[in-house]
Amino acid sequence: MWAYLVRRTGEALLILLGISLVTFVLLYLVPADPARQIAGRSATVETVANIRAQLGLDQPFHIQYVRYLGNLLQGDLGRSYLQRSEVAELIAARMPATLLLMAAAIVVELILGLTIGIVAALKRNTAVDQSLMVFSFVTISAPQFVVGILLLYVFAVRLHWFPIGGYGSFAHLVLPAITIGLLGTGWYSRMMRSSMIDVLAQDYVRTARAKGLGRLRIILRHVVPNAVLPIIAMIGIDIGLFMSGIVVVESVFGWPGIGQLAWQAIQRVDIPIIMGVTLVSACFIVLGNLVADLIAPLVDPRIKLK
Amino acid sequence: MTAATAETGRGDAPRPVLSVRDLTVAVATPGGAQPVVEDLSFDLIAGETLCLAGESGSGKSMTALAIMGLLPQPTARIAQGSIRLADGTELAGLSDRALRKIRANRISMIFQEPMTSLNPVLTIGTQLTEVLLEHGACSRAEAPGRALDLLRDVRITDAARRLKQYPHELSGGMRQRVMIAIALACDPEILIADEPTTALDVTVQAEILDLIRTLQREHGTTVLMITHDMGVVAEMADRVIVLRHGRQEETAPVHQLFAAPRTAYARELLAAVPRLGHAPARPVPERLPDVVDVEGLTVRYPIRGGIANRVQAQVHAVENVDFRIAPGETLALVGESGCGKSTIGKALLGLAPWTGSIRIAGQQMQGLSPKGLKPVRRNIQMIFQDPGASLDARMTVGRQVGEPLVVHGQARGSELQDRIEWLFRRVGLTPEQIDRYPHEFSGGQRQRICIARALALRPRVIVADECVSALDVSIQAQVLDLLRELQQEEGLAYLFISHDMAVIDQVADRVAVMNLGQIVETGSREQVLRTPMHPYTRRLLSAVPIPDPNHVRPAVLARDGEVGSPVRPLGQHPVRLEMDEVAPGHWVARSDAAARSAA
């Protein structure tokens, strides 16, 4: 167990190093000039050059990257070019909002996705099944900003059930959580459906019936716990999808999380923030996968961590 | 003896615990409903063991599922007939709610696959107490104690620990014991056993059959046993119903059936059963230079773990195995599952990582690059156990048979076509079948196609890995005949891998018995099968069910010490067995006891 954790943590660090390098290269190649952005349109060439030198942007690539890594090791993500504060502080301040949104979205997609999947499998090849699968297909294919705006229009503007945007109460959380959660709902319902159909055909389900057990007990005790196993591994991978989703959804709903922070930084080529948010997101994805792998043996006794 | 009196009608009127009348089970197919069981009638007499025997597709399992109300929904249903319990309860057409009270409580069932019949995420204890609580057999507080008693009843070692274990931590035999414990938990009147030992090794099979008999005596349970194995029928049945294509062919007390079968089909079925010790003598092939020469063959698989994911232990699948096969000769490798016999076959074809020396037709395979191996591989081909799974469902059978010729650049165009047609005729198929797909053929025909594919390159050696195990006995006999005929005409050498002693008796010139990756005994067929010397060989042979109801099988010989494991920590190698030549060509490993006393 400990050997496993140490090995996985080592692997995670390598992954993060790779991601930092790729992101750094991409930002280095971006044609926009951060110094020019900071200086403003009317600044002279000297001012821009000064700013560039001050930020170390005139140094060769490898020196910039090594310096960034050195700072990173000390927990220093750098300073924002424009907001004049530490990136780490900016991200830390916005993290709770994003984590809350993510947790709520996971709850939404698990509740909706698993329920739809279970019902569709039990009613397979009926009208119920087909309509549920059409619904899940729509949620997979609809772009999140469209879903978000649609939900806003119907439930906030028209029906006044929820606030139009902002942060602070449960009511604020509902619409953005559903917007992000719907995408996962589509995937999970389809996976759960096929997983359920697989499990329903297993010999041990026949054994459960031969024992004279009731239908509800067979489904809840024998079928669902087995059917849900492949989904657990999916949740870890899913965090990557969330991270891309929150950039859009937080902007649509004015949700003060790191997605919004990233969105603003991208528009202004605020490289330290973009780097910081990318690395933190990568950390989450890596961590999410690790947690999913650690949970797996608790749910499936056949899995042993080695 | 209840059954015998029942049949002759003397003595007290027998009391049927279950009466099946004119049962017809229909399965929905694209071409409309097809009956899989037709007009089946029988009485199950209290305390007897009734066997439903037949080949695949005879409807025997469907009958069992119909009784339990477990027919696959919505494809199969009881089309007509009645299934009545002694108290008059009609099971056909009973609601699921009412059937639930019958299942496990009055009629229980155990299945063929103990590996998959238990829920992998629930403990043995939970799966046992669940059935007790469902039927109100005891209170929640009493349940763990009752579960423990049940496990002790089925003679599971270390029962208290098993309650907390999961199915994957138990061997196949233990899982089947757990299934039996679950089935007998509520003390049902009837136990339906659907091929309960087919997936188990022969020694484990003998133990489970013994257990079923003992429990039946202790509990007075009536057993309806479903099997394709006439050896098991002879050993277990009081009465037998022979089924064919869903129809009752013959019903008779077991002695009468084996002594004087009345119907032609029963006669054929019994005649096709391979019998240990009844195989015709085989001509001794002329001793030619060996075509297969294996020395010190070892296959080990690494098990990784730890921080750096380094090799921590090894599975010693095959250890230091030597053997030779001459042209026209069949060497049979026999042993229980996990003994390494299939791995040897794979190593010969380069499908497993091996060390040692393998010479095929004089050519050393050790150290050859994949490219260098290609011409050697032409000389050795393989036939697998499951002909359905070893053919590509989306390729015509003709292309599959011709593929080796194309890969090796042996033929193309019209010549390829001619060769394929010739091969089809060679294995008893017609050239018209070349353009069909695998699903259009029966199991036996598919195995013929696989044989044709193996023959395409005119190999000198064929590895046949359990190649008739998945086939019904009558088909089995035909395929074995074909293999024999090909061997005589082409001088093929066979490495015949099987767990079935009776089949091996039919085909082998020499036999090698394997246990834990090593050969423990080898010699001519007569030497090994008639005068076995090694305790393991004796144990294997003593467990084989004999298709003769008059034969009383002695209790299975006890295991010689602990069951070993092929998994060992790195650097710790298994003890290399010393072989003694007890008769010319008959080599026997010194058993542990002998080795110890010698040391």
mmCIF file of N, CA and C in Angstrom, chain B residues 338-429:
data_model
loop_
_atom_site.group_PDB
_atom_site.id
_atom_site.type_symbol
_atom_site.label_atom_id
_atom_site.label_comp_id
_atom_site.label_asym_id
_atom_site.label_seq_id
_atom_site.Cartn_x
_atom_site.Cartn_y
_atom_site.Cartn_z
ATOM 1 N N GLY B 338 -3.899 -25.408 -14.261
ATOM 2 C CA GLY B 338 -2.798 -24.690 -13.648
ATOM 3 C C GLY B 338 -1.516 -25.495 -13.550
ATOM 4 N N CYS B 339 -1.470 -26.721 -14.126
ATOM 5 C CA CYS B 339 -0.260 -27.532 -13.972
ATOM 6 C C CYS B 339 0.791 -27.155 -15.001
ATOM 7 N N GLY B 340 0.454 -26.325 -15.976
ATOM 8 C CA GLY B 340 1.455 -25.872 -16.944
ATOM 9 C C GLY B 340 1.383 -26.585 -18.285
ATOM 10 N N LYS B 341 0.386 -27.476 -18.471
ATOM 11 C CA LYS B 341 0.374 -28.244 -19.712
ATOM 12 C C LYS B 341 0.090 -27.378 -20.933
ATOM 13 N N SER B 342 -0.847 -26.432 -20.801
ATOM 14 C CA SER B 342 -1.129 -25.553 -21.941
ATOM 15 C C SER B 342 0.034 -24.614 -22.217
ATOM 16 N N THR B 343 0.733 -24.201 -21.153
ATOM 17 C CA THR B 343 1.861 -23.295 -21.329
ATOM 18 C C THR B 343 2.946 -23.949 -22.185
ATOM 19 N N ILE B 344 3.144 -25.245 -22.014
ATOM 20 C CA ILE B 344 4.139 -25.939 -22.834
ATOM 21 C C ILE B 344 3.753 -25.839 -24.308
ATOM 22 N N GLY B 345 2.470 -26.058 -24.582
ATOM 23 C CA GLY B 345 1.997 -25.945 -25.966
ATOM 24 C C GLY B 345 2.274 -24.562 -26.523
ATOM 25 N N LYS B 346 1.990 -23.542 -25.726
ATOM 26 C CA LYS B 346 2.205 -22.172 -26.193
ATOM 27 C C LYS B 346 3.687 -21.908 -26.418
ATOM 28 N N ALA B 347 4.529 -22.408 -25.516
ATOM 29 C CA ALA B 347 5.975 -22.173 -25.646
ATOM 30 C C ALA B 347 6.482 -22.772 -26.948
ATOM 31 N N LEU B 348 5.974 -23.957 -27.301
ATOM 32 C CA LEU B 348 6.422 -24.610 -28.525
ATOM 33 C C LEU B 348 6.142 -23.754 -29.756
ATOM 34 N N LEU B 349 5.058 -22.977 -29.689
ATOM 35 C CA LEU B 349 4.715 -22.122 -30.827
ATOM 36 C C LEU B 349 5.288 -20.723 -30.668
ATOM 37 N N GLY B 350 6.073 -20.537 -29.625
ATOM 38 C CA GLY B 350 6.645 -19.210 -29.401
ATOM 39 C C GLY B 350 5.624 -18.211 -28.883
ATOM 40 N N LEU B 351 4.564 -18.694 -28.243
ATOM 41 C CA LEU B 351 3.521 -17.794 -27.737
ATOM 42 C C LEU B 351 3.687 -17.524 -26.251
ATOM 43 N N ALA B 352 4.738 -18.064 -25.639
ATOM 44 C CA ALA B 352 5.023 -17.782 -24.228
ATOM 45 C C ALA B 352 6.535 -17.604 -24.115
ATOM 46 N N PRO B 353 6.992 -16.749 -23.200
ATOM 47 C CA PRO B 353 8.435 -16.554 -23.059
ATOM 48 C C PRO B 353 9.058 -17.785 -22.409
ATOM 49 N N TRP B 354 10.066 -18.373 -23.074
ATOM 50 C CA TRP B 354 10.613 -19.609 -22.510
ATOM 51 C C TRP B 354 12.129 -19.591 -22.564
ATOM 52 N N THR B 355 12.722 -20.443 -21.735
ATOM 53 C CA THR B 355 14.154 -20.689 -21.833
ATOM 54 C C THR B 355 14.343 -22.192 -21.920
ATOM 55 N N GLY B 356 15.519 -22.613 -22.346
ATOM 56 C CA GLY B 356 15.774 -24.033 -22.531
ATOM 57 C C GLY B 356 16.029 -24.308 -23.992
ATOM 58 N N SER B 357 15.724 -25.497 -24.409
ATOM 59 C CA SER B 357 15.988 -25.853 -25.804
ATOM 60 C C SER B 357 14.759 -26.506 -26.416
ATOM 61 N N ILE B 358 14.319 -25.966 -27.557
ATOM 62 C CA ILE B 358 13.230 -26.597 -28.306
ATOM 63 C C ILE B 358 13.736 -26.820 -29.732
ATOM 64 N N ARG B 359 13.746 -28.053 -30.158
ATOM 65 C CA ARG B 359 14.102 -28.362 -31.546
ATOM 66 C C ARG B 359 12.881 -28.906 -32.252
ATOM 67 N N ILE B 360 12.524 -28.273 -33.378
ATOM 68 C CA ILE B 360 11.414 -28.773 -34.186
ATOM 69 C C ILE B 360 12.015 -29.212 -35.504
ATOM 70 N N ALA B 361 11.831 -30.478 -35.844
ATOM 71 C CA ALA B 361 12.395 -31.048 -37.075
ATOM 72 C C ALA B 361 13.885 -30.707 -37.179
ATOM 73 N N GLY B 362 14.575 -30.837 -36.064
ATOM 74 C CA GLY B 362 16.018 -30.648 -36.070
ATOM 75 C C GLY B 362 16.480 -29.218 -35.943
ATOM 76 N N GLN B 363 15.536 -28.263 -35.993
ATOM 77 C CA GLN B 363 15.955 -26.861 -35.952
ATOM 78 C C GLN B 363 15.796 -26.278 -34.560
ATOM 79 N N GLN B 364 16.858 -25.724 -34.014
ATOM 80 C CA GLN B 364 16.821 -25.134 -32.686
ATOM 81 C C GLN B 364 16.078 -23.806 -32.743
ATOM 82 N N MET B 365 15.085 -23.628 -31.860
ATOM 83 C CA MET B 365 14.308 -22.381 -31.865
ATOM 84 C C MET B 365 14.910 -21.344 -30.939
ATOM 85 N N GLN B 366 15.719 -21.806 -29.977
ATOM 86 C CA GLN B 366 16.302 -20.874 -29.012
ATOM 87 C C GLN B 366 17.173 -19.843 -29.731
ATOM 88 N N GLY B 367 16.988 -18.593 -29.412
ATOM 89 C CA GLY B 367 17.842 -17.537 -29.941
ATOM 90 C C GLY B 367 17.457 -17.062 -31.332
ATOM 91 N N LEU B 368 16.393 -17.619 -31.900
ATOM 92 C CA LEU B 368 15.997 -17.156 -33.237
ATOM 93 C C LEU B 368 15.208 -15.855 -33.144
ATOM 94 N N SER B 369 15.422 -14.969 -34.087
ATOM 95 C CA SER B 369 14.638 -13.744 -34.159
ATOM 96 C C SER B 369 13.246 -14.084 -34.671
ATOM 97 N N PRO B 370 12.266 -13.180 -34.473
ATOM 98 C CA PRO B 370 10.924 -13.465 -34.995
ATOM 99 C C PRO B 370 10.964 -13.828 -36.488
ATOM 100 N N LYS B 371 11.835 -13.187 -37.214
ATOM 101 C CA LYS B 371 11.941 -13.474 -38.647
ATOM 102 C C LYS B 371 12.506 -14.878 -38.881
ATOM 103 N N GLY B 372 13.515 -15.211 -38.065
ATOM 104 C CA GLY B 372 14.131 -16.520 -38.190
ATOM 105 C C GLY B 372 13.193 -17.639 -37.776
ATOM 106 N N LEU B 373 12.229 -17.299 -36.880
ATOM 107 C CA LEU B 373 11.287 -18.299 -36.393
ATOM 108 C C LEU B 373 10.265 -18.681 -37.453
ATOM 109 N N LYS B 374 10.020 -17.755 -38.364
ATOM 110 C CA LYS B 374 8.906 -17.949 -39.300
ATOM 111 C C LYS B 374 8.968 -19.292 -40.047
ATOM 112 N N PRO B 375 10.118 -19.630 -40.671
ATOM 113 C CA PRO B 375 10.138 -20.932 -41.354
ATOM 114 C C PRO B 375 9.991 -22.118 -40.401
ATOM 115 N N VAL B 376 10.477 -21.977 -39.158
ATOM 116 C CA VAL B 376 10.338 -23.081 -38.204
ATOM 117 C C VAL B 376 8.873 -23.279 -37.849
ATOM 118 N N ARG B 377 8.173 -22.150 -37.733
ATOM 119 C CA ARG B 377 6.760 -22.211 -37.331
ATOM 120 C C ARG B 377 5.894 -22.954 -38.331
ATOM 121 N N ARG B 378 6.328 -22.994 -39.577
ATOM 122 C CA ARG B 378 5.551 -23.749 -40.575
ATOM 123 C C ARG B 378 5.408 -25.191 -40.157
ATOM 124 N N ASN B 379 6.405 -25.693 -39.437
ATOM 125 C CA ASN B 379 6.413 -27.106 -39.084
ATOM 126 C C ASN B 379 5.557 -27.441 -37.878
ATOM 127 N N ILE B 380 5.109 -26.417 -37.163
ATOM 128 C CA ILE B 380 4.330 -26.698 -35.948
ATOM 129 C C ILE B 380 3.102 -25.803 -35.905
ATOM 130 N N GLN B 381 1.950 -26.418 -35.730
ATOM 131 C CA GLN B 381 0.691 -25.676 -35.737
ATOM 132 C C GLN B 381 -0.139 -26.100 -34.530
ATOM 133 N N MET B 382 -1.173 -25.299 -34.251
ATOM 134 C CA MET B 382 -1.934 -25.561 -33.028
ATOM 135 C C MET B 382 -3.436 -25.625 -33.304
ATOM 136 N N ILE B 383 -4.124 -26.467 -32.562
ATOM 137 C CA ILE B 383 -5.599 -26.505 -32.567
ATOM 138 C C ILE B 383 -6.036 -26.201 -31.139
ATOM 139 N N PHE B 384 -7.000 -25.305 -31.010
ATOM 140 C CA PHE B 384 -7.374 -24.824 -29.674
ATOM 141 C C PHE B 384 -8.639 -25.491 -29.164
ATOM 142 N N GLN B 385 -8.952 -25.190 -27.888
ATOM 143 C CA GLN B 385 -10.099 -25.822 -27.237
ATOM 144 C C GLN B 385 -11.432 -25.368 -27.823
ATOM 145 N N ASP B 386 -11.569 -24.061 -27.953
ATOM 146 C CA ASP B 386 -12.880 -23.531 -28.327
ATOM 147 C C ASP B 386 -12.880 -23.144 -29.798
ATOM 148 N N PRO B 387 -13.419 -24.021 -30.659
ATOM 149 C CA PRO B 387 -13.345 -23.722 -32.097
ATOM 150 C C PRO B 387 -14.126 -22.463 -32.448
ATOM 151 N N GLY B 388 -15.138 -22.130 -31.643
ATOM 152 C CA GLY B 388 -15.919 -20.927 -31.926
ATOM 153 C C GLY B 388 -15.082 -19.680 -31.709
ATOM 154 N N ALA B 389 -14.309 -19.688 -30.614
ATOM 155 C CA ALA B 389 -13.540 -18.497 -30.268
ATOM 156 C C ALA B 389 -12.240 -18.402 -31.060
ATOM 157 N N SER B 390 -11.789 -19.498 -31.659
ATOM 158 C CA SER B 390 -10.518 -19.404 -32.366
ATOM 159 C C SER B 390 -10.701 -19.194 -33.867
ATOM 160 N N LEU B 391 -11.928 -18.926 -34.277
ATOM 161 C CA LEU B 391 -12.164 -18.513 -35.666
ATOM 162 C C LEU B 391 -12.683 -17.081 -35.659
ATOM 163 N N ASP B 392 -12.261 -16.302 -36.642
ATOM 164 C CA ASP B 392 -12.707 -14.913 -36.748
ATOM 165 C C ASP B 392 -14.124 -14.896 -37.325
ATOM 166 N N ALA B 393 -15.061 -14.305 -36.552
ATOM 167 C CA ALA B 393 -16.468 -14.357 -36.945
ATOM 168 C C ALA B 393 -16.749 -13.553 -38.219
ATOM 169 N N ARG B 394 -15.847 -12.640 -38.571
ATOM 170 C CA ARG B 394 -16.121 -11.753 -39.710
ATOM 171 C C ARG B 394 -15.328 -12.108 -40.953
ATOM 172 N N MET B 395 -14.732 -13.290 -40.979
ATOM 173 C CA MET B 395 -13.939 -13.690 -42.135
ATOM 174 C C MET B 395 -14.497 -15.022 -42.616
ATOM 175 N N THR B 396 -14.577 -15.228 -43.922
ATOM 176 C CA THR B 396 -15.088 -16.516 -44.378
ATOM 177 C C THR B 396 -14.116 -17.610 -43.946
ATOM 178 N N VAL B 397 -14.664 -18.806 -43.745
ATOM 179 C CA VAL B 397 -13.813 -19.883 -43.252
ATOM 180 C C VAL B 397 -12.739 -20.237 -44.278
ATOM 181 N N GLY B 398 -13.069 -20.087 -45.551
ATOM 182 C CA GLY B 398 -12.080 -20.383 -46.593
ATOM 183 C C GLY B 398 -10.864 -19.485 -46.473
ATOM 184 N N ARG B 399 -11.099 -18.196 -46.274
ATOM 185 C CA ARG B 399 -9.975 -17.264 -46.141
ATOM 186 C C ARG B 399 -9.137 -17.584 -44.918
ATOM 187 N N GLN B 400 -9.832 -18.022 -43.846
ATOM 188 C CA GLN B 400 -9.088 -18.334 -42.629
ATOM 189 C C GLN B 400 -8.212 -19.563 -42.808
ATOM 190 N N VAL B 401 -8.753 -20.550 -43.535
ATOM 191 C CA VAL B 401 -7.955 -21.753 -43.773
ATOM 192 C C VAL B 401 -6.781 -21.420 -44.705
ATOM 193 N N GLY B 402 -7.010 -20.506 -45.650
ATOM 194 C CA GLY B 402 -5.958 -20.163 -46.610
ATOM 195 C C GLY B 402 -4.942 -19.151 -46.066
ATOM 196 N N GLU B 403 -5.296 -18.481 -44.982
ATOM 197 C CA GLU B 403 -4.446 -17.395 -44.483
ATOM 198 C C GLU B 403 -2.995 -17.808 -44.207
ATOM 199 N N PRO B 404 -2.765 -18.953 -43.553
ATOM 200 C CA PRO B 404 -1.367 -19.336 -43.323
ATOM 201 C C PRO B 404 -0.583 -19.453 -44.634
ATOM 202 N N LEU B 405 -1.238 -19.951 -45.691
ATOM 203 C CA LEU B 405 -0.563 -20.100 -46.983
ATOM 204 C C LEU B 405 -0.178 -18.738 -47.539
ATOM 205 N N VAL B 406 -1.069 -17.760 -47.359
ATOM 206 C CA VAL B 406 -0.792 -16.411 -47.859
ATOM 207 C C VAL B 406 0.346 -15.783 -47.049
ATOM 208 N N VAL B 407 0.250 -15.913 -45.723
ATOM 209 C CA VAL B 407 1.250 -15.303 -44.843
ATOM 210 C C VAL B 407 2.644 -15.843 -45.156
ATOM 211 N N HIS B 408 2.718 -17.138 -45.425
ATOM 212 C CA HIS B 408 4.020 -17.728 -45.684
ATOM 213 C C HIS B 408 4.379 -17.719 -47.177
ATOM 214 N N GLY B 409 3.551 -17.042 -47.965
ATOM 215 C CA GLY B 409 3.844 -16.932 -49.395
ATOM 216 C C GLY B 409 3.869 -18.270 -50.109
ATOM 217 N N GLN B 410 3.003 -19.204 -49.675
ATOM 218 C CA GLN B 410 3.033 -20.552 -50.251
ATOM 219 C C GLN B 410 2.164 -20.692 -51.488
ATOM 220 N N ALA B 411 1.104 -19.914 -51.535
ATOM 221 C CA ALA B 411 0.196 -20.086 -52.670
ATOM 222 C C ALA B 411 -0.625 -18.826 -52.841
ATOM 223 N N ARG B 412 -1.062 -18.590 -54.083
ATOM 224 C CA ARG B 412 -2.021 -17.517 -54.290
ATOM 225 C C ARG B 412 -2.831 -17.796 -55.552
ATOM 226 N N GLY B 413 -3.859 -16.956 -55.730
ATOM 227 C CA GLY B 413 -4.699 -17.117 -56.913
ATOM 228 C C GLY B 413 -5.391 -18.466 -56.952
ATOM 229 N N SER B 414 -5.419 -19.063 -58.150
ATOM 230 C CA SER B 414 -6.176 -20.304 -58.307
ATOM 231 C C SER B 414 -5.507 -21.443 -57.545
ATOM 232 N N GLU B 415 -4.200 -21.365 -57.387
ATOM 233 C CA GLU B 415 -3.521 -22.415 -56.649
ATOM 234 C C GLU B 415 -3.976 -22.414 -55.189
ATOM 235 N N LEU B 416 -4.109 -21.179 -54.626
ATOM 236 C CA LEU B 416 -4.579 -21.032 -53.258
ATOM 237 C C LEU B 416 -5.969 -21.639 -53.124
ATOM 238 N N GLN B 417 -6.829 -21.304 -54.109
ATOM 239 C CA GLN B 417 -8.192 -21.821 -54.093
ATOM 240 C C GLN B 417 -8.185 -23.352 -54.099
ATOM 241 N N ASP B 418 -7.333 -23.932 -54.960
ATOM 242 C CA ASP B 418 -7.258 -25.392 -55.040
ATOM 243 C C ASP B 418 -6.813 -25.998 -53.714
ATOM 244 N N ARG B 419 -5.814 -25.364 -53.114
ATOM 245 C CA ARG B 419 -5.301 -25.900 -51.856
ATOM 246 C C ARG B 419 -6.379 -25.857 -50.776
ATOM 247 N N ILE B 420 -7.132 -24.731 -50.733
ATOM 248 C CA ILE B 420 -8.188 -24.602 -49.716
ATOM 249 C C ILE B 420 -9.243 -25.687 -49.924
ATOM 250 N N GLU B 421 -9.644 -25.892 -51.173
ATOM 251 C CA GLU B 421 -10.656 -26.918 -51.465
ATOM 252 C C GLU B 421 -10.155 -28.300 -51.040
ATOM 253 N N TRP B 422 -8.896 -28.552 -51.350
ATOM 254 C CA TRP B 422 -8.306 -29.840 -50.976
ATOM 255 C C TRP B 422 -8.339 -30.029 -49.453
ATOM 256 N N LEU B 423 -7.984 -28.950 -48.744
ATOM 257 C CA LEU B 423 -7.970 -29.024 -47.284
ATOM 258 C C LEU B 423 -9.377 -29.275 -46.735
ATOM 259 N N PHE B 424 -10.380 -28.617 -47.320
ATOM 260 C CA PHE B 424 -11.752 -28.816 -46.860
ATOM 261 C C PHE B 424 -12.168 -30.274 -47.041
ATOM 262 N N ARG B 425 -11.821 -30.841 -48.196
ATOM 263 C CA ARG B 425 -12.187 -32.253 -48.412
ATOM 264 C C ARG B 425 -11.452 -33.140 -47.430
ATOM 265 N N ARG B 426 -10.204 -32.778 -47.190
ATOM 266 C CA ARG B 426 -9.324 -33.560 -46.317
ATOM 267 C C ARG B 426 -9.935 -33.741 -44.915
ATOM 268 N N VAL B 427 -10.627 -32.720 -44.414
ATOM 269 C CA VAL B 427 -11.184 -32.792 -43.057
ATOM 270 C C VAL B 427 -12.673 -33.111 -43.064
ATOM 271 N N GLY B 428 -13.176 -33.580 -44.231
ATOM 272 C CA GLY B 428 -14.554 -34.030 -44.272
ATOM 273 C C GLY B 428 -15.577 -32.925 -44.454
ATOM 274 N N LEU B 429 -15.155 -31.787 -45.015
ATOM 275 C CA LEU B 429 -16.114 -30.730 -45.346
ATOM 276 C C LEU B 429 -16.179 -30.638 -46.869
#
